[in-house]
Short mmCIF file of C-alpha atoms in Angstrom, two decimals:
data_model
loop_
_atom_site.label_atom_id
_atom_site.label_comp_id
_atom_site.label_asym_id
_atom_site.label_seq_id
_atom_site.Cartn_x
_atom_site.Cartn_y
_atom_site.Cartn_z
CA UNK J 350 82.30 118.92 126.04
CA UNK J 351 80.63 116.18 127.70
CA UNK J 352 78.94 115.06 124.50
CA UNK J 353 82.40 114.58 122.85
CA UNK J 354 83.67 112.75 126.12
CA UNK J 355 80.65 110.23 125.83
CA UNK J 356 81.26 109.73 122.02
CA UNK J 357 84.88 109.05 123.02
CA UNK J 358 83.90 106.67 125.63
CA UNK J 359 81.71 104.65 123.42
CA UNK J 360 84.32 104.40 120.59
CA UNK J 361 86.92 103.32 123.34
CA UNK J 362 84.64 100.14 124.22
CA UNK J 363 83.92 99.59 120.61
CA UNK J 364 87.64 99.44 119.49
CA UNK J 365 89.24 98.06 122.60
CA UNK J 366 86.61 95.91 124.42
CA UNK J 367 85.99 95.67 128.13
CA UNK J 368 88.20 98.47 129.97
CA UNK J 369 88.12 99.24 133.67
CA UNK J 370 87.06 102.47 135.02
CA UNK J 371 90.66 103.51 135.77
CA UNK J 372 91.79 102.93 132.25
CA UNK J 373 88.75 104.89 130.88
CA UNK J 374 89.43 107.71 133.26
CA UNK J 375 93.21 107.53 132.34
CA UNK J 376 92.20 107.63 128.54
CA UNK J 377 89.76 110.48 128.89
CA UNK J 378 91.77 112.43 131.28
CA UNK J 379 89.08 112.73 133.75
CA UNK J 380 88.13 111.09 137.36
CA UNK J 381 86.90 107.74 137.74
CA UNK J 382 83.78 109.34 139.27
CA UNK J 383 83.17 111.14 136.10
CA UNK J 384 83.49 107.96 134.30
CA UNK J 385 80.82 106.38 136.41
CA UNK J 386 78.52 109.19 135.89
CA UNK J 387 79.12 108.83 132.28
CA UNK J 388 78.42 105.31 132.05
CA UNK J 389 75.00 106.18 134.04
CA UNK J 390 74.22 108.67 131.40
CA UNK J 391 74.98 106.16 128.48
CA UNK J 392 72.85 103.65 130.06
CA UNK J 393 69.96 106.28 130.31
CA UNK J 394 70.25 107.07 126.68
CA UNK J 395 69.68 103.41 125.82
CA UNK J 396 73.39 102.72 124.91
CA UNK J 397 73.82 98.79 126.12
CA UNK J 398 76.76 99.24 128.30
CA UNK J 399 77.22 97.02 131.24
CA UNK J 400 79.49 96.21 134.16
CA UNK J 401 81.28 93.05 134.74
CA UNK J 402 82.45 92.54 138.42
CA UNK J 403 85.46 90.77 139.54
CA UNK J 404 89.30 91.33 139.50
CA UNK J 405 89.37 91.53 135.49
CA UNK J 406 85.96 93.25 135.25
CA UNK J 407 85.26 96.45 133.78
CA UNK J 408 82.68 98.14 131.31
CA UNK J 409 81.86 96.58 127.97
CA UNK J 410 79.13 97.27 125.39
CA UNK J 411 76.82 94.32 124.23
CA UNK J 412 78.24 92.51 121.14
CA UNK J 413 76.88 93.77 117.74
CA UNK J 414 76.29 97.40 119.06
CA UNK J 415 76.88 99.67 116.27
CA UNK J 416 76.83 103.42 116.63
CA UNK J 417 75.34 105.43 113.60
CA UNK J 418 76.27 109.02 114.50
CA UNK J 419 76.17 110.40 111.08
CA UNK J 420 74.31 107.97 109.08
CA UNK J 421 77.06 106.84 106.82
CA UNK J 422 76.84 104.43 104.35
CA UNK J 423 79.30 101.82 103.26
CA UNK J 424 80.83 103.73 100.35
CA UNK J 425 80.72 107.11 102.46
CA UNK J 426 82.94 105.41 105.11
CA UNK J 427 85.29 104.07 102.68
CA UNK J 428 85.79 107.35 100.98
CA UNK J 429 86.58 109.06 104.24
CA UNK J 430 89.40 106.33 104.69
CA UNK J 431 90.98 107.60 101.52
CA UNK J 432 89.94 111.48 102.13
CA UNK J 433 93.75 112.25 102.86
CA UNK J 434 93.88 112.44 99.04
CA UNK J 435 91.01 113.78 97.36
CA UNK J 436 92.13 112.61 94.08
CA UNK J 437 92.73 109.18 95.67
CA UNK J 438 89.01 109.25 96.17
CA UNK J 439 88.47 110.25 92.62
CA UNK J 440 90.62 107.29 91.35
CA UNK J 441 88.78 104.98 93.08
CA UNK J 442 85.46 106.03 92.13
CA UNK J 443 84.26 107.44 95.40
CA UNK J 444 84.38 111.14 94.50
CA UNK J 445 80.69 111.39 95.08
CA UNK J 446 80.47 109.21 97.98
CA UNK J 447 83.20 111.41 99.57
CA UNK J 448 81.29 114.57 98.89
CA UNK J 449 78.15 113.11 100.33
CA UNK J 450 80.02 112.11 103.43
CA UNK J 451 81.66 115.17 103.99
CA UNK J 452 78.14 116.93 103.78
CA UNK J 453 76.75 114.57 106.57
CA UNK J 454 79.73 115.12 108.84
CA UNK J 455 79.44 118.68 108.50
CA UNK J 456 75.69 118.61 109.18
CA UNK J 457 76.38 116.49 112.57
CA UNK J 458 78.57 119.37 113.73
CA UNK J 459 77.24 121.88 116.32
CA UNK J 460 76.20 125.17 114.55
CA UNK J 461 79.33 127.02 115.80
CA UNK J 462 81.97 124.43 114.96
CA UNK J 463 80.36 124.00 111.47
CA UNK J 464 80.71 127.67 110.59
CA UNK J 465 84.43 127.49 111.93
CA UNK J 466 84.83 124.51 109.69
CA UNK J 467 83.48 125.70 106.65
CA UNK J 468 85.82 128.96 107.00
CA UNK J 469 88.91 126.68 107.53
CA UNK J 470 87.92 124.60 104.43
CA UNK J 471 87.99 127.74 102.20
CA UNK J 472 91.75 128.40 103.15
CA UNK J 473 92.74 124.73 102.42
CA UNK J 474 93.38 123.66 98.80
CA UNK J 475 94.44 119.98 98.05
CA UNK J 476 95.71 118.80 94.54
CA UNK J 477 94.64 121.64 92.33
CA UNK J 478 93.76 120.92 88.69
CA UNK J 479 97.32 122.56 87.65
CA UNK J 480 100.50 123.10 89.25
CA UNK J 481 102.45 126.36 90.10
CA UNK J 482 103.54 126.53 86.31
CA UNK J 483 99.90 126.32 84.98
CA UNK J 484 100.35 122.87 83.82
CA UNK J 485 97.20 120.64 83.95
CA UNK J 486 97.70 117.72 86.38
CA UNK J 487 97.25 114.50 84.23
CA UNK J 488 94.69 112.35 85.27
CA UNK J 489 93.76 109.04 83.63
CA UNK J 490 90.50 108.65 82.17
CA UNK J 491 88.60 105.79 84.04
CA UNK J 492 85.11 104.44 83.98
CA UNK J 493 83.32 104.88 87.19
CA UNK J 494 81.20 101.81 86.85
CA UNK J 495 84.38 99.66 85.90
CA UNK J 496 86.43 101.08 89.04
CA UNK J 497 83.24 100.58 91.27
CA UNK J 498 83.09 96.86 90.21
CA UNK J 499 86.72 96.36 90.82
CA UNK J 500 86.37 98.02 93.95
CA UNK J 501 83.51 95.66 95.34
CA UNK J 502 85.39 92.57 94.43
CA UNK J 503 88.46 93.91 96.32
CA UNK J 504 86.57 94.92 99.53
CA UNK J 505 84.31 91.70 99.38
CA UNK J 506 87.27 89.37 98.69
CA UNK J 507 85.74 87.87 95.59
CA UNK J 508 87.51 86.90 92.26
CA UNK J 509 87.64 89.22 89.56
CA UNK J 510 87.38 89.04 85.83
CA UNK J 511 88.90 91.81 83.87
CA UNK J 512 89.04 92.69 80.00
CA UNK J 513 92.60 94.17 80.39
CA UNK J 514 94.46 95.96 77.41
CA UNK J 515 98.32 95.55 78.23
CA UNK J 516 100.57 97.98 76.64
CA UNK J 517 101.04 96.72 72.87
CA UNK J 518 98.80 93.76 73.28
CA UNK J 519 95.39 92.49 72.24
CA UNK J 520 92.84 93.09 75.14
CA UNK J 521 92.44 89.70 76.96
CA UNK J 522 89.92 88.46 79.56
CA UNK J 523 91.64 87.35 82.81
CA UNK J 524 90.44 86.12 86.24
CA UNK J 525 92.49 87.33 89.22
CA UNK J 526 92.38 87.26 92.95
CA UNK J 527 92.39 91.25 93.82
CA UNK J 528 94.78 92.19 96.98
CA UNK J 529 94.21 95.88 97.10
CA UNK J 530 93.98 99.19 95.16
CA UNK J 531 96.70 101.74 95.35
CA UNK J 532 96.77 105.40 93.72
CA UNK J 533 100.29 106.94 92.67
CA UNK J 534 100.11 110.39 91.03
CA UNK J 535 96.55 110.02 89.91
CA UNK J 536 97.11 106.57 88.38
CA UNK J 537 95.11 103.96 89.98
CA UNK J 538 96.52 100.40 90.14
CA UNK J 539 94.97 97.11 91.23
CA UNK J 540 97.20 94.48 92.91
CA UNK J 541 96.24 91.12 92.37
CA UNK J 542 97.35 87.46 91.95
CA UNK J 543 96.73 85.34 89.03
CA UNK J 544 97.54 81.62 89.27
CA UNK J 545 99.63 82.38 92.36
CA UNK J 546 101.78 84.80 90.46
CA UNK J 547 102.03 88.60 91.45
CA UNK J 548 100.29 90.92 88.98
CA UNK J 549 99.73 94.72 88.60
CA UNK J 550 97.01 96.16 86.61
CA UNK J 551 96.45 99.89 85.58
CA UNK J 552 93.05 100.56 86.29
CA UNK J 553 92.94 102.80 83.17
CA UNK J 554 93.58 99.90 81.00
CA UNK J 555 90.74 97.69 82.34
CA UNK J 556 88.09 97.95 79.81
CA UNK J 557 85.33 95.71 81.88
CA UNK J 558 85.20 94.31 84.90
CA UNK J 559 82.92 91.50 86.56
CA UNK J 560 82.83 90.55 90.22
CA UNK J 561 82.50 86.77 90.76
CA UNK J 562 80.68 84.95 93.47
CA UNK J 563 83.86 82.68 94.11
CA UNK J 564 86.01 83.76 97.12
CA UNK J 565 89.53 85.03 96.15
CA UNK J 566 92.40 83.08 97.01
CA UNK J 567 94.43 85.86 99.20
CA UNK J 568 95.65 86.43 102.85
CA UNK J 569 93.33 87.52 105.44
CA UNK J 570 95.39 90.84 106.34
CA UNK J 571 97.60 92.37 103.89
CA UNK J 572 100.40 95.24 104.32
CA UNK J 573 99.50 97.07 101.38
CA UNK J 574 102.55 99.51 101.54
CA UNK J 575 104.87 96.95 101.60
CA UNK J 576 103.23 94.94 98.78
CA UNK J 577 103.40 98.02 96.65
CA UNK J 578 107.10 98.60 97.58
CA UNK J 579 107.98 94.85 96.45
CA UNK J 580 105.85 95.30 93.20
CA UNK J 581 107.92 98.47 92.58
CA UNK J 582 111.30 96.77 93.07
CA UNK J 583 110.40 93.96 90.69
CA UNK J 584 109.37 96.68 88.19
CA UNK J 585 112.64 98.59 88.68
CA UNK J 586 114.71 95.34 88.58
CA UNK J 587 113.11 93.98 85.39
CA UNK J 588 113.41 95.06 81.66
CA UNK J 589 116.39 96.49 79.62
CA UNK J 590 117.76 98.51 82.43
CA UNK J 591 120.74 100.97 81.90
CA UNK J 592 123.39 101.82 84.18
CA UNK J 593 125.33 105.06 84.07
CA UNK J 594 128.00 107.10 85.89
CA UNK J 595 127.08 110.35 86.48
CA UNK J 596 128.63 113.61 87.92
CA UNK J 597 125.72 116.00 89.14
CA UNK J 598 125.73 119.53 90.80
CA UNK J 599 124.68 118.84 94.54
CA UNK J 600 121.88 121.16 94.00
CA UNK J 601 120.43 119.03 91.27
CA UNK J 602 120.97 115.72 93.04
CA UNK J 603 117.30 115.20 94.13
CA UNK J 604 116.23 115.75 90.55
CA UNK J 605 118.61 113.19 89.19
CA UNK J 606 117.65 110.71 92.14
CA UNK J 607 113.85 111.36 91.71
CA UNK J 608 114.06 110.32 88.10
CA UNK J 609 116.32 107.43 88.30
CA UNK J 610 115.17 103.98 89.22
CA UNK J 611 117.97 103.24 92.02
CA UNK J 612 121.15 104.61 93.18
CA UNK J 613 123.81 102.09 93.45
CA UNK J 614 126.78 104.15 94.72
CA UNK J 615 127.55 107.75 95.68
CA UNK J 616 130.60 109.73 96.38
CA UNK J 617 131.73 113.28 96.32
CA UNK J 618 134.44 114.71 93.88
CA UNK J 619 137.29 117.04 95.09
CA UNK J 620 135.43 119.88 93.35
CA UNK J 621 132.13 119.34 95.62
CA UNK J 622 130.21 117.77 92.77
CA UNK J 623 128.69 114.17 93.29
CA UNK J 624 129.46 111.07 91.37
CA UNK J 625 126.61 108.64 91.20
CA UNK J 626 126.13 105.37 89.79
CA UNK J 627 122.49 105.07 88.83
CA UNK J 628 120.14 103.08 86.64
CA UNK J 629 117.48 104.03 84.42
CA UNK J 630 114.52 101.88 82.82
CA UNK J 631 116.01 101.90 79.17
CA UNK J 632 118.44 104.12 77.14
CA UNK J 633 115.69 106.78 76.33
CA UNK J 634 114.99 107.24 79.90
CA UNK J 635 118.57 107.91 80.66
CA UNK J 636 119.28 110.27 77.84
CA UNK J 637 116.00 112.14 78.61
CA UNK J 638 116.80 112.33 82.41
CA UNK J 639 120.33 113.74 82.03
CA UNK J 640 119.01 116.02 79.19
CA UNK J 641 116.75 117.72 81.67
CA UNK J 642 119.85 118.79 84.00
CA UNK J 643 121.72 120.62 81.20
CA UNK J 644 125.10 121.47 82.17
CA UNK J 645 124.41 120.71 86.00
CA UNK J 646 125.01 116.95 85.08
CA UNK J 647 127.52 114.95 83.07
CA UNK J 648 127.36 111.38 81.91
CA UNK J 649 130.75 109.77 82.38
CA UNK J 650 129.82 106.32 81.17
CA UNK J 651 128.71 104.58 78.95
CA UNK J 652 130.16 106.18 75.98
CA UNK J 653 126.99 105.81 73.77
CA UNK J 654 125.09 107.97 76.26
CA UNK J 655 127.66 110.70 75.99
CA UNK J 656 127.62 110.40 72.49
CA UNK J 657 123.66 110.76 72.34
CA UNK J 658 123.82 113.75 74.55
CA UNK J 659 126.45 115.23 72.35
CA UNK J 660 124.54 114.74 69.16
CA UNK J 661 121.31 116.19 70.87
CA UNK J 662 123.36 119.22 71.86
CA UNK J 663 124.87 119.69 68.48
CA UNK J 664 121.66 119.57 66.59
CA UNK J 665 120.06 122.14 69.13
CA UNK J 666 123.25 124.43 68.59
CA UNK J 667 122.72 124.07 64.80
CA UNK J 668 119.31 124.76 64.94
CA UNK J 669 119.97 128.10 66.82
CA UNK J 670 123.34 128.99 65.08
CA UNK J 671 123.84 132.21 63.21
CA UNK J 672 122.42 132.07 59.89
CA UNK J 673 124.64 132.64 57.00
#
């Protein structure tokens, strides 16, 4: 128990700088006398903690002090930061680093805790290879060496040259300023700017990558979640989008909303069904999305969408009709 408290005390000082004994006691939920004893124990163990006197004094660590509790290297530490999604580590080329890091963490545990953690791990499964219907989870093929080069440029803040194969285009070399990496449903994306304009690149389409020595032109800090939302909005509002008016069974609403790009309006009909104005990426997307819902959804407009669904239903009925 005390060993855990000592580690917590060091981490508090590392993360927040100088803290008073009263503040440390409050954070650690112990008495100030216990904090003073812990400070003495850390000093005796060689941890460079010192006291500053005066009204605004407190305890602090010497600048530059680093803890190496588990001997994690750079990639292993980075892997743990994305360990909330095992597949995320795979997408970013950090799978082997994650495995190595987790071994070191487990090895650093007391023997009793290690056995407990191992037993608990056997009862937790994250992102299996197939879903409940035994359908394999589709993961894009990406070169670990290419992803590693992209990742190094992102983390180091250097410009990046990529040989990129955009859809239906001849692969071209591009020099970009990398912003960050995002993984969505086993697909990895590089958020970057090129000549000052926002660009999003699918990692599976990067055929080669080269980290350059030149610093990237990018902000020092970034809200990656917000940046991704903005890119997603740009994508949804571009291209040959299709707007449709749809009636849907409330029990299937989430399926429709999860497939559509956006919901512009929604109201409830007298019979309890929902009437939604939704947008789709194109005509094929609209027809496919409504076909999945069968009789639990009806396209009210535009007329060409109703005609397309009727023609598809007629073709199916003809195929399975009673033979003469």
